Every structure is written in structure tokens, then in C-alpha cells.
């Protein structure tokens, strides 16, 4: 049996990559009937990964000056943006309404863009 040791930075990178992947998946959703489930899934994945970084990744284990502000940005996002309840409310009423599905998806994407979260994740990953 081979033992694989993953460094703390590699662990953080793998989580950040999954956030970016879910963000890209959100951008590619076609806003068809039933896509609210896909939007919810990708949104929950991103929020879950942001929570993991916010709660489990220790600042002193990531020796990069940009990590603390990024982690703080994640915490701020989680405190101020939540679309889960809105999606839950919409699903039975509008799961086949392409315009409402698109508006919800764009609203979620906009929340990441206005906070520059994905841009800062990419920049941070280039530095570490």
C-alpha cells in the first residue's frame, strides 16, 4: 500500500479548483426546465467548499499574505448571500420557467462577480 501525503497547500488548491469548476458549471447551465436542481447543486457545492475553507483551513498553515483576506471574503459572502431558500421556494412554482431559472442563475453568478470571489481565487492560485 502506497501512502500519499498531501500538503496543506495542495489540499487548499484542490478545494479552490472544485469551487472554480462548480462556478464554470453554473455558467454553462442552459436554463431549461429542471435546471433549478443543477443550479442548486452547484451553488450548494460552492458554499460548502467556502465553508470548509472558512472553518477548517487554518491561517497559519497557509503562509501567504493573500490568504487571510481571501478567507475573510469567503466568510463575508457566506454571511450575506444565500440562495438556497429562494431556490427551494421557486422550485415547485417555476421549475419549468426558463426565464426565472435564468434570472436565478444570473443572480448567483452576479453575487460572485460583484464580490470578485472567482477572480481572487484564480489570482491566489497563481501565487501559491
PDB file of C-alpha atoms in Angstrom:
ATOM      1  CA  UNK A   1       0.000   0.000   0.000  1.00  0.00           C
ATOM      2  CA  UNK A   2       1.356   3.400  -1.020  1.00  0.00           C
ATOM      3  CA  UNK A   3       0.996   6.312   1.373  1.00  0.00           C
ATOM      4  CA  UNK A   4       0.143   9.610  -0.283  1.00  0.00           C
ATOM      5  CA  UNK A   5       0.912  12.772   1.618  1.00  0.00           C
ATOM      6  CA  UNK A   6      -0.970  15.842   0.524  1.00  0.00           C
ATOM      7  CA  UNK A   7       0.374  19.154   1.682  1.00  0.00           C
ATOM      8  CA  UNK A   8      -1.923  21.702   3.210  1.00  0.00           C
ATOM      9  CA  UNK A   9      -1.470  23.982   0.198  1.00  0.00           C
ATOM     10  CA  UNK A  10      -2.299  21.144  -2.217  1.00  0.00           C
ATOM     11  CA  UNK A  11      -5.418  20.434  -0.150  1.00  0.00           C
ATOM     12  CA  UNK A  12      -6.439  24.095  -0.346  1.00  0.00           C
ATOM     13  CA  UNK A  13      -5.748  24.183  -4.090  1.00  0.00           C
ATOM     14  CA  UNK A  14      -7.933  21.116  -4.661  1.00  0.00           C
ATOM     15  CA  UNK A  15     -10.830  22.796  -2.848  1.00  0.00           C
ATOM     16  CA  UNK A  16     -10.361  26.051  -4.748  1.00  0.00           C
ATOM     17  CA  UNK A  17     -10.297  24.131  -8.040  1.00  0.00           C
ATOM     18  CA  UNK A  18     -13.602  22.498  -7.152  1.00  0.00           C
ATOM     19  CA  UNK A  19     -15.106  25.927  -6.429  1.00  0.00           C
ATOM     20  CA  UNK A  20     -13.958  27.194  -9.829  1.00  0.00           C
ATOM     21  CA  UNK A  21     -15.266  24.060 -11.521  1.00  0.00           C
ATOM     22  CA  UNK A  22     -18.729  24.468  -9.961  1.00  0.00           C
ATOM     23  CA  UNK A  23     -18.716  28.145 -10.927  1.00  0.00           C
ATOM     24  CA  UNK A  24     -17.954  27.202 -14.546  1.00  0.00           C
ATOM     25  CA  UNK A  25     -20.709  24.576 -14.419  1.00  0.00           C
ATOM     26  CA  UNK A  26     -23.125  27.270 -13.227  1.00  0.00           C
ATOM     27  CA  UNK A  27     -22.136  29.488 -16.141  1.00  0.00           C
ATOM     28  CA  UNK A  28     -22.810  26.691 -18.626  1.00  0.00           C
ATOM     29  CA  UNK A  29     -26.296  25.705 -17.444  1.00  0.00           C
ATOM     30  CA  UNK A  30     -28.783  26.195 -20.273  1.00  0.00           C
ATOM     31  CA  UNK A  31     -31.778  27.410 -18.189  1.00  0.00           C
ATOM     32  CA  UNK A  32     -34.036  24.604 -19.321  1.00  0.00           C
ATOM     33  CA  UNK A  33     -36.914  23.149 -17.312  1.00  0.00           C
ATOM     34  CA  UNK A  34     -35.463  21.198 -14.416  1.00  0.00           C
ATOM     35  CA  UNK A  35     -32.198  23.169 -14.341  1.00  0.00           C
ATOM     36  CA  UNK A  36     -33.032  24.697 -10.951  1.00  0.00           C
ATOM     37  CA  UNK A  37     -31.838  21.426  -9.428  1.00  0.00           C
ATOM     38  CA  UNK A  38     -28.485  21.754 -11.197  1.00  0.00           C
ATOM     39  CA  UNK A  39     -28.202  25.397 -10.122  1.00  0.00           C
ATOM     40  CA  UNK A  40     -28.980  24.448  -6.537  1.00  0.00           C
ATOM     41  CA  UNK A  41     -26.449  21.603  -6.607  1.00  0.00           C
ATOM     42  CA  UNK A  42     -23.591  23.749  -7.929  1.00  0.00           C
ATOM     43  CA  UNK A  43     -24.453  26.637  -5.604  1.00  0.00           C
ATOM     44  CA  UNK A  44     -24.517  24.320  -2.578  1.00  0.00           C
ATOM     45  CA  UNK A  45     -21.180  22.799  -3.609  1.00  0.00           C
ATOM     46  CA  UNK A  46     -19.556  26.226  -3.832  1.00  0.00           C
ATOM     47  CA  UNK A  47     -20.994  27.314  -0.485  1.00  0.00           C
ATOM     48  CA  UNK A  48     -19.914  24.034   1.105  1.00  0.00           C
ATOM     49  CA  UNK A  49     -16.353  24.467  -0.100  1.00  0.00           C
ATOM     50  CA  UNK A  50     -16.312  28.104   1.056  1.00  0.00           C
ATOM     51  CA  UNK A  51     -17.456  26.887   4.486  1.00  0.00           C
ATOM     52  CA  UNK A  52     -14.736  24.235   4.603  1.00  0.00           C
ATOM     53  CA  UNK A  53     -12.071  26.835   3.869  1.00  0.00           C
ATOM     54  CA  UNK A  54     -13.592  29.350   6.288  1.00  0.00           C
ATOM     55  CA  UNK A  55     -13.941  26.881   9.149  1.00  0.00           C
ATOM     56  CA  UNK A  56     -11.280  24.222   8.657  1.00  0.00           C
ATOM     57  CA  UNK A  57      -8.271  25.713   6.884  1.00  0.00           C
ATOM     58  CA  UNK A  58      -6.012  27.342   9.430  1.00  0.00           C
ATOM     59  CA  UNK A  59      -4.461  30.694   8.528  1.00  0.00           C
ATOM     60  CA  UNK A  60      -1.073  29.790   9.988  1.00  0.00           C
ATOM     61  CA  UNK A  61      -0.819  26.707   7.730  1.00  0.00           C
ATOM     62  CA  UNK A  62      -1.101  28.823   4.563  1.00  0.00           C
ATOM     63  CA  UNK A  63       1.941  31.106   4.665  1.00  0.00           C
ATOM     64  CA  UNK A  64       0.731  33.518   2.030  1.00  0.00           C
ATOM     65  CA  UNK A  65      -0.263  37.092   2.808  1.00  0.00           C
ATOM     66  CA  UNK A  66      -3.275  36.993   0.467  1.00  0.00           C
ATOM     67  CA  UNK A  67      -4.919  34.032   2.218  1.00  0.00           C
ATOM     68  CA  UNK A  68      -6.391  35.830   5.251  1.00  0.00           C
ATOM     69  CA  UNK A  69      -8.184  38.495   3.171  1.00  0.00           C
ATOM     70  CA  UNK A  70      -9.492  35.804   0.804  1.00  0.00           C
ATOM     71  CA  UNK A  71     -10.742  33.689   3.709  1.00  0.00           C
ATOM     72  CA  UNK A  72     -12.375  36.780   5.191  1.00  0.00           C
ATOM     73  CA  UNK A  73     -14.079  37.444   1.851  1.00  0.00           C
ATOM     74  CA  UNK A  74     -15.438  33.880   1.868  1.00  0.00           C
ATOM     75  CA  UNK A  75     -16.872  34.324   5.364  1.00  0.00           C
ATOM     76  CA  UNK A  76     -18.443  37.637   4.373  1.00  0.00           C
ATOM     77  CA  UNK A  77     -20.006  36.056   1.295  1.00  0.00           C
ATOM     78  CA  UNK A  78     -21.463  33.189   3.307  1.00  0.00           C
ATOM     79  CA  UNK A  79     -22.956  35.614   5.835  1.00  0.00           C
ATOM     80  CA  UNK A  80     -24.512  37.913   3.226  1.00  0.00           C
ATOM     81  CA  UNK A  81     -25.549  35.715   0.308  1.00  0.00           C
ATOM     82  CA  UNK A  82     -27.790  32.684   0.416  1.00  0.00           C
ATOM     83  CA  UNK A  83     -29.928  31.475  -2.430  1.00  0.00           C
ATOM     84  CA  UNK A  84     -30.954  28.106  -1.011  1.00  0.00           C
ATOM     85  CA  UNK A  85     -34.288  29.229   0.413  1.00  0.00           C
ATOM     86  CA  UNK A  86     -35.131  31.199  -2.698  1.00  0.00           C
ATOM     87  CA  UNK A  87     -34.429  28.174  -4.903  1.00  0.00           C
ATOM     88  CA  UNK A  88     -36.492  25.942  -2.606  1.00  0.00           C
ATOM     89  CA  UNK A  89     -39.404  28.367  -2.891  1.00  0.00           C
ATOM     90  CA  UNK A  90     -39.058  28.683  -6.668  1.00  0.00           C
ATOM     91  CA  UNK A  91     -38.711  25.001  -7.489  1.00  0.00           C
ATOM     92  CA  UNK A  92     -42.343  23.862  -7.139  1.00  0.00           C
ATOM     93  CA  UNK A  93     -43.680  27.032  -8.760  1.00  0.00           C
ATOM     94  CA  UNK A  94     -41.226  27.833 -11.542  1.00  0.00           C
ATOM     95  CA  UNK A  95     -39.111  24.767 -12.271  1.00  0.00           C
ATOM     96  CA  UNK A  96     -40.246  24.872 -15.911  1.00  0.00           C
ATOM     97  CA  UNK A  97     -39.953  28.645 -16.391  1.00  0.00           C
ATOM     98  CA  UNK A  98     -36.724  29.233 -18.327  1.00  0.00           C
ATOM     99  CA  UNK A  99     -36.731  32.985 -17.684  1.00  0.00           C
ATOM    100  CA  UNK A 100     -36.967  32.618 -13.903  1.00  0.00           C
ATOM    101  CA  UNK A 101     -34.355  29.863 -13.937  1.00  0.00           C
ATOM    102  CA  UNK A 102     -32.005  32.098 -15.922  1.00  0.00           C
ATOM    103  CA  UNK A 103     -32.625  35.048 -13.590  1.00  0.00           C
ATOM    104  CA  UNK A 104     -31.777  32.928 -10.541  1.00  0.00           C
ATOM    105  CA  UNK A 105     -28.619  31.562 -12.142  1.00  0.00           C
ATOM    106  CA  UNK A 106     -27.502  35.032 -13.219  1.00  0.00           C
ATOM    107  CA  UNK A 107     -28.240  36.421  -9.766  1.00  0.00           C
ATOM    108  CA  UNK A 108     -25.974  33.792  -8.185  1.00  0.00           C
ATOM    109  CA  UNK A 109     -23.207  34.383 -10.744  1.00  0.00           C
ATOM    110  CA  UNK A 110     -23.517  38.131 -10.225  1.00  0.00           C
ATOM    111  CA  UNK A 111     -23.087  37.706  -6.462  1.00  0.00           C
ATOM    112  CA  UNK A 112     -19.718  36.036  -7.078  1.00  0.00           C
ATOM    113  CA  UNK A 113     -18.707  38.579  -9.715  1.00  0.00           C
ATOM    114  CA  UNK A 114     -19.568  41.685  -7.706  1.00  0.00           C
ATOM    115  CA  UNK A 115     -17.510  40.332  -4.820  1.00  0.00           C
ATOM    116  CA  UNK A 116     -14.711  39.318  -7.231  1.00  0.00           C
ATOM    117  CA  UNK A 117     -14.521  35.954  -5.486  1.00  0.00           C
ATOM    118  CA  UNK A 118     -13.663  33.821  -8.507  1.00  0.00           C
ATOM    119  CA  UNK A 119     -11.163  36.365  -9.812  1.00  0.00           C
ATOM    120  CA  UNK A 120      -9.400  36.464  -6.451  1.00  0.00           C
ATOM    121  CA  UNK A 121      -9.390  32.666  -6.195  1.00  0.00           C
ATOM    122  CA  UNK A 122      -7.696  32.462  -9.620  1.00  0.00           C
ATOM    123  CA  UNK A 123      -5.163  35.151  -8.677  1.00  0.00           C
ATOM    124  CA  UNK A 124      -4.428  33.451  -5.353  1.00  0.00           C
ATOM    125  CA  UNK A 125      -3.913  30.087  -7.029  1.00  0.00           C
ATOM    126  CA  UNK A 126      -1.435  31.634  -9.450  1.00  0.00           C
ATOM    127  CA  UNK A 127       0.592  32.876  -6.477  1.00  0.00           C
ATOM    128  CA  UNK A 128       0.733  29.681  -4.446  1.00  0.00           C
TER     129      UNK A 128
END
